[in-house]
Short mmCIF file of C-alpha atoms and ligand atoms in Angstrom, two decimals:
data_model
loop_
_atom_site.label_atom_id
_atom_site.label_comp_id
_atom_site.label_asym_id
_atom_site.label_seq_id
_atom_site.Cartn_x
_atom_site.Cartn_y
_atom_site.Cartn_z
CA MET A 1 -14.93 20.39 -16.28
CA GLY A 2 -14.64 16.53 -15.15
CA GLU A 3 -17.71 14.37 -13.59
CA LEU A 4 -17.03 13.63 -10.01
CA ILE A 5 -17.12 10.24 -9.32
CA ASP A 6 -19.34 9.13 -5.85
CA GLY A 7 -17.49 6.37 -3.86
CA ARG A 8 -20.25 6.72 -1.46
CA LYS A 9 -22.95 5.94 -3.47
CA VAL A 10 -21.07 3.17 -5.62
CA SER A 11 -20.06 1.61 -2.44
CA ARG A 12 -24.08 1.64 -0.97
CA ASP A 13 -24.57 0.00 -4.46
CA VAL A 14 -21.82 -2.82 -3.94
CA LEU A 15 -23.40 -3.10 0.30
CA GLY A 16 -26.54 -3.90 -1.23
CA ARG A 17 -25.28 -6.41 -3.17
CA VAL A 18 -23.60 -7.67 -0.35
CA ALA A 19 -26.63 -7.53 1.50
CA ASP A 20 -28.34 -9.82 -0.89
CA ARG A 21 -25.76 -12.12 -1.02
CA VAL A 22 -25.44 -12.76 3.18
CA ASN A 23 -29.54 -12.92 3.22
CA ALA A 24 -28.97 -16.08 0.78
CA LEU A 25 -26.36 -17.56 2.49
CA LYS A 26 -28.20 -17.21 5.67
CA SER A 27 -31.65 -18.85 4.16
CA LYS A 28 -28.98 -21.88 3.51
CA GLY A 29 -28.00 -21.48 7.47
CA ILE A 30 -24.46 -20.03 6.94
CA SER A 31 -24.09 -16.89 8.93
CA PRO A 32 -20.77 -15.01 7.66
CA GLY A 33 -18.59 -14.06 10.72
CA LEU A 34 -15.86 -11.57 10.32
CA GLY A 35 -12.67 -11.41 12.86
CA ILE A 36 -10.84 -7.87 13.31
CA VAL A 37 -7.93 -7.84 14.85
CA LYS A 38 -6.70 -4.44 15.93
CA VAL A 39 -3.13 -4.19 18.20
CA GLY A 40 -2.57 -1.16 20.09
CA HIS A 41 -4.19 2.60 19.18
CA ASP A 42 -3.00 4.07 15.68
CA PRO A 43 -5.90 6.71 15.78
CA ALA A 44 -6.43 5.99 11.77
CA SER A 45 -6.92 2.65 12.80
CA GLU A 46 -9.50 3.05 15.32
CA VAL A 47 -11.66 5.45 12.75
CA TYR A 48 -11.56 2.40 10.13
CA VAL A 49 -12.05 -0.20 12.60
CA ARG A 50 -14.93 1.42 14.07
CA THR A 51 -16.56 1.48 10.47
CA LYS A 52 -15.98 -2.09 9.33
CA VAL A 53 -17.93 -2.96 12.35
CA LYS A 54 -20.64 -0.63 11.36
CA LYS A 55 -20.96 -1.99 7.95
CA ALA A 56 -20.54 -5.20 8.57
CA LYS A 57 -23.46 -5.11 10.78
CA LYS A 58 -25.74 -3.50 8.43
CA VAL A 59 -25.18 -6.10 5.82
CA GLY A 60 -25.62 -8.68 8.42
CA ILE A 61 -21.96 -9.77 8.68
CA ASN A 62 -21.03 -10.89 12.42
CA ALA A 63 -18.47 -8.90 13.07
CA ARG A 64 -16.16 -9.45 16.27
CA LEU A 65 -13.41 -6.83 17.21
CA TYR A 66 -10.29 -8.47 18.81
CA GLU A 67 -8.20 -5.70 20.74
CA LEU A 68 -4.84 -6.69 21.96
CA ASP A 69 -2.44 -4.19 23.86
CA GLU A 70 -0.03 -1.95 22.19
CA ASN A 71 2.75 -3.82 24.17
CA ALA A 72 1.43 -7.50 22.92
CA SER A 73 4.03 -9.88 21.92
CA GLN A 74 4.57 -11.26 18.66
CA GLY A 75 3.66 -14.64 20.11
CA GLN A 76 0.19 -13.18 21.63
CA VAL A 77 -0.58 -12.29 18.10
CA MET A 78 0.48 -15.49 16.36
CA ASP A 79 -1.81 -17.13 19.19
CA LEU A 80 -4.65 -15.26 17.96
CA VAL A 81 -4.21 -15.59 14.25
CA LEU A 82 -4.08 -19.31 14.48
CA ARG A 83 -7.04 -19.54 17.05
CA LEU A 84 -9.08 -17.24 14.14
CA ASN A 85 -7.48 -19.84 11.67
CA ARG A 86 -9.25 -22.62 13.42
CA ASP A 87 -12.53 -20.77 14.23
CA PRO A 88 -15.34 -22.22 12.41
CA ALA A 89 -17.42 -19.21 12.95
CA THR A 90 -15.02 -17.05 11.83
CA HIS A 91 -15.29 -17.28 7.80
CA GLY A 92 -12.33 -14.39 7.35
CA PHE A 93 -10.75 -12.22 9.18
CA ILE A 94 -8.00 -9.17 8.96
CA VAL A 95 -5.12 -8.03 11.18
CA GLN A 96 -5.43 -4.08 10.68
CA LEU A 97 -2.33 -2.28 9.68
CA PRO A 98 -0.09 -0.75 10.59
CA LEU A 99 0.80 -2.94 13.52
CA PRO A 100 3.12 -1.56 16.20
CA GLY A 101 6.83 -1.28 15.08
CA HIS A 102 7.82 -4.25 17.41
CA LEU A 103 6.07 -6.74 15.67
CA ASP A 104 7.27 -8.74 12.60
CA THR A 105 4.01 -7.57 9.82
CA ASP A 106 5.65 -10.34 7.16
CA ALA A 107 5.07 -13.25 9.88
CA ILE A 108 1.96 -12.28 10.87
CA LEU A 109 0.27 -12.02 7.80
CA ASN A 110 1.85 -14.96 6.52
CA ALA A 111 0.39 -17.28 9.28
CA VAL A 112 -3.17 -16.05 8.34
CA ALA A 113 -5.00 -19.10 6.67
CA PRO A 114 -5.38 -17.98 2.95
CA GLN A 115 -8.87 -19.00 2.58
CA LYS A 116 -9.74 -16.78 5.49
CA ASP A 117 -7.31 -14.10 4.28
CA VAL A 118 -10.60 -11.59 3.00
CA ASP A 119 -7.78 -8.74 3.12
CA GLY A 120 -5.84 -10.56 0.30
CA PHE A 121 -2.27 -9.54 1.70
CA HIS A 122 -1.48 -13.32 2.11
CA PRO A 123 1.41 -14.11 -0.49
CA CYS A 124 -0.74 -16.96 -1.97
CA ASN A 125 -3.68 -14.52 -2.72
CA LEU A 126 -1.31 -11.88 -4.19
CA GLY A 127 0.39 -14.78 -6.13
CA LEU A 128 -2.65 -15.92 -7.61
CA LEU A 129 -3.83 -12.37 -8.50
CA ALA A 130 -0.69 -12.00 -10.20
CA ILE A 131 -1.27 -15.36 -12.49
CA GLY A 132 -4.73 -14.11 -13.41
CA LYS A 133 -6.55 -16.25 -10.89
CA PRO A 134 -7.45 -14.22 -8.15
CA ARG A 135 -9.31 -15.26 -5.32
CA PHE A 136 -9.20 -12.94 -2.52
CA VAL A 137 -8.13 -9.70 -3.60
CA PRO A 138 -7.01 -6.22 -1.38
CA ALA A 139 -10.10 -4.33 -1.33
CA THR A 140 -8.84 -1.26 -2.29
CA ALA A 141 -7.57 -2.58 -5.37
CA VAL A 142 -10.94 -4.00 -6.21
CA GLY A 143 -12.65 -0.80 -5.15
CA ILE A 144 -10.48 0.92 -7.53
CA MET A 145 -11.72 -0.95 -10.41
CA THR A 146 -15.26 -0.59 -9.46
CA LEU A 147 -15.12 3.06 -9.42
CA ILE A 148 -13.56 3.28 -12.80
CA ASP A 149 -16.14 0.70 -14.15
CA SER A 150 -18.64 2.94 -12.62
CA THR A 151 -17.54 6.02 -15.48
CA GLY A 152 -18.26 3.55 -18.37
CA VAL A 153 -14.93 3.62 -19.39
CA ARG A 154 -13.58 0.57 -21.11
CA LEU A 155 -9.89 0.07 -19.95
CA GLN A 156 -8.90 -2.12 -22.94
CA GLY A 157 -6.09 -0.96 -24.50
CA LYS A 158 -5.94 2.18 -22.62
CA HIS A 159 -2.90 3.75 -21.15
CA ALA A 160 -3.14 3.33 -17.16
CA VAL A 161 -0.55 4.87 -14.92
CA VAL A 162 -0.56 3.84 -11.28
CA VAL A 163 1.97 6.20 -9.00
CA GLY A 164 2.79 4.34 -5.81
CA ARG A 165 3.70 0.21 -5.69
CA SER A 166 2.98 -0.84 -2.09
CA ASN A 167 1.77 -4.49 -1.98
CA ILE A 168 -1.67 -3.68 -0.55
CA VAL A 169 -2.59 -1.02 -3.24
CA GLY A 170 -0.26 -0.01 -6.13
CA LYS A 171 0.98 -3.32 -7.38
CA PRO A 172 -2.37 -5.25 -6.95
CA VAL A 173 -4.56 -2.34 -8.87
CA ALA A 174 -1.53 -2.61 -11.61
CA MET A 175 -2.19 -6.26 -11.74
CA LEU A 176 -6.11 -6.04 -12.26
CA LEU A 177 -5.82 -3.29 -14.41
CA LEU A 178 -3.16 -5.41 -16.58
CA GLN A 179 -6.04 -8.33 -16.24
CA ARG A 180 -8.72 -5.93 -17.98
CA HIS A 181 -5.79 -5.31 -20.96
CA ALA A 182 -4.92 -1.77 -20.09
CA THR A 183 -1.16 -1.10 -20.80
CA VAL A 184 0.20 -0.42 -17.35
CA THR A 185 3.06 2.10 -15.95
CA VAL A 186 4.01 2.15 -12.44
CA CYS A 187 5.48 4.84 -11.35
CA HIS A 188 7.50 5.45 -7.66
CA SER A 189 9.73 7.31 -5.98
CA ARG A 190 12.85 6.57 -7.90
CA THR A 191 10.84 7.37 -11.14
CA ARG A 192 12.50 10.12 -13.40
CA ASP A 193 10.24 12.36 -14.57
CA LEU A 194 6.75 11.58 -13.37
CA GLN A 195 5.15 14.59 -15.03
CA ARG A 196 5.89 12.55 -18.36
CA HIS A 197 4.22 9.42 -17.67
CA VAL A 198 1.19 11.13 -15.62
CA ARG A 199 0.54 13.44 -18.61
CA ASP A 200 0.01 10.20 -21.01
CA ALA A 201 -2.38 8.57 -18.48
CA ASP A 202 -5.71 7.82 -19.88
CA VAL A 203 -6.43 6.19 -16.22
CA LEU A 204 -4.40 7.63 -13.56
CA VAL A 205 -4.43 6.13 -9.81
CA VAL A 206 -2.60 7.54 -7.07
CA SER A 207 -1.68 6.24 -4.07
CA VAL A 208 1.43 7.79 -2.21
CA GLY A 209 0.29 9.37 0.39
CA ARG A 210 1.50 12.90 -0.11
CA PRO A 211 -0.73 15.65 -0.43
CA HIS A 212 -1.08 17.24 -3.78
CA LEU A 213 1.76 15.63 -5.44
CA ILE A 214 0.18 15.87 -8.95
CA PRO A 215 -0.62 19.14 -9.94
CA GLY A 216 -3.59 19.55 -11.83
CA ASP A 217 -1.93 20.60 -15.21
CA TRP A 218 -0.16 17.34 -15.18
CA VAL A 219 -3.61 15.68 -15.93
CA ARG A 220 -4.53 14.51 -19.59
CA GLN A 221 -7.68 15.89 -21.10
CA GLY A 222 -10.42 13.75 -20.48
CA ALA A 223 -8.36 11.29 -18.25
CA VAL A 224 -10.32 9.25 -15.39
CA VAL A 225 -8.29 10.19 -12.08
CA ILE A 226 -8.43 7.87 -8.84
CA ASP A 227 -6.99 9.54 -5.85
CA VAL A 228 -6.20 7.08 -3.21
CA GLY A 229 -4.41 9.34 -0.65
CA ILE A 230 -5.89 10.29 2.71
CA ASN A 231 -3.97 13.24 4.10
CA ARG A 232 -4.60 15.07 7.04
CA LEU A 233 -3.59 18.84 6.83
CA PRO A 234 -2.35 20.75 9.79
CA ASP A 235 -5.66 22.82 9.65
CA GLY A 236 -7.34 19.19 10.40
CA SER A 237 -8.75 18.69 6.82
CA LEU A 238 -8.55 15.64 4.85
CA THR A 239 -6.95 16.02 1.01
CA GLY A 240 -5.87 13.36 -1.49
CA ASP A 241 -2.40 13.08 -3.43
CA VAL A 242 -3.75 15.06 -6.28
CA ASP A 243 -4.57 18.87 -6.74
CA PHE A 244 -8.40 18.20 -7.08
CA ASP A 245 -9.46 21.80 -7.86
CA GLY A 246 -6.79 21.82 -10.91
CA ALA A 247 -7.44 18.19 -12.05
CA ILE A 248 -11.12 18.56 -11.84
CA GLU A 249 -10.83 21.11 -14.72
CA ARG A 250 -9.07 18.47 -17.43
CA ALA A 251 -10.28 14.62 -16.21
CA GLY A 252 -13.45 13.42 -17.61
CA PHE A 253 -13.88 11.81 -13.92
CA ILE A 254 -12.10 12.48 -10.77
CA THR A 255 -12.85 10.84 -7.19
CA PRO A 256 -12.88 13.12 -4.22
CA VAL A 257 -11.31 12.93 -1.19
CA PRO A 258 -12.96 12.23 1.08
CA GLY A 259 -15.66 10.29 -0.16
CA GLY A 260 -13.83 8.31 -3.24
CA VAL A 261 -12.05 5.44 -2.43
CA GLY A 262 -12.49 5.46 0.87
CA PRO A 263 -16.05 4.02 1.43
CA MET A 264 -15.41 1.41 -1.50
CA THR A 265 -12.31 -0.35 0.82
CA VAL A 266 -14.79 -1.30 3.20
CA ALA A 267 -17.57 -2.48 1.06
CA HIS A 268 -15.33 -4.80 -0.99
CA LEU A 269 -14.02 -5.98 2.15
CA MET A 270 -17.42 -7.01 3.22
CA ASP A 271 -17.76 -8.81 -0.57
CA ASN A 272 -14.93 -10.56 0.32
CA THR A 273 -16.11 -11.66 3.54
CA ALA A 274 -19.24 -13.00 1.99
CA ARG A 275 -17.39 -14.63 -0.44
CA ALA A 276 -15.13 -16.25 2.02
CA ALA A 277 -18.13 -17.58 3.99
CA ALA A 278 -19.46 -18.84 0.45
CA LEU A 279 -16.29 -20.58 -0.42
CA ALA A 280 -16.06 -22.35 3.08
CA SER A 281 -19.45 -23.94 2.45
CA GLY A 282 -18.43 -25.08 -0.85
CA ILE A 283 -21.60 -22.79 -2.64
CA GLY A 284 -18.74 -21.40 -4.59
CA LEU A 285 -18.19 -17.65 -5.20
CA ASP A 286 -21.11 -16.61 -7.00
CA GLY A 287 -23.32 -18.88 -4.37
N1 LIG B 21 -4.60 -0.21 7.04
C1 LIG B 21 -5.00 0.45 5.81
N2 LIG B 21 -5.25 -0.23 4.84
C2 LIG B 21 -6.01 -1.35 5.42
C3 LIG B 21 -6.58 -2.41 4.89
O1 LIG B 21 -7.19 -2.18 3.81
N3 LIG B 21 -6.58 -3.47 5.71
C4 LIG B 21 -6.03 -3.38 6.75
N4 LIG B 21 -5.78 -4.70 7.65
N5 LIG B 21 -5.10 -2.75 7.25
C5 LIG B 21 -5.33 -1.68 6.57
#
């Protein structure tokens, strides 16, 4: 029977460290500011944005929400992004995704100043990560690494299998695992014989968005299983991409859904924001 990885508890530890860093910055006269841009009313985004504002306040970060209408034009969103790029009180900001379909998401993300890109979605920050010199790394990917580290399992030489290749989770987490000397396999919707890869994983990260894509009996005995999926079932309950009840029988460690990866994303966004404020003030990332 595997051990639960408690994302709520680990995220509290991360937020505690962020609060300390924010206090240290404030004692030097710097008050970290986070901007959150929301366009329209995607129901999941409403929940995430509310949580981000709440947690920011809790650690002493000034969070400001910028809400644009569902029908906002590309120009209106771009103007706001350029304004936040110039605003000295905004040390970092994010554009909550997904954006309404008529907007060009890539163009908007590319317009965010890389040194304020606390989501780590700008090609410049993803490129720095790819060459092993990370600056801002997407929060979910860092959160996954923090959860793996919380188990005490060492990654060097282990086989890590990532299922899903998105720019905001799958690719960055694969790069972080590689940086920690794991041997990394990235699987996706066109992968032949997914089971063959999954059953060989010492560390399994699944970020696809399909309920119970991974049956419990595919999981290797003793594996670390990180389930990034948050899927709403017809009865309203939330479930992951991994069949939890089956997988916990075989896993060494496993994250629940909810209460696993979710809280980590918010915690590391706050960490990135405190780091952006430190960077902007020339204090250095450890200041
Ligand atoms: N939508 C889903 N996850 C994220 C995230 O981490 N950041 C932003 N901006 N939008 C998201």
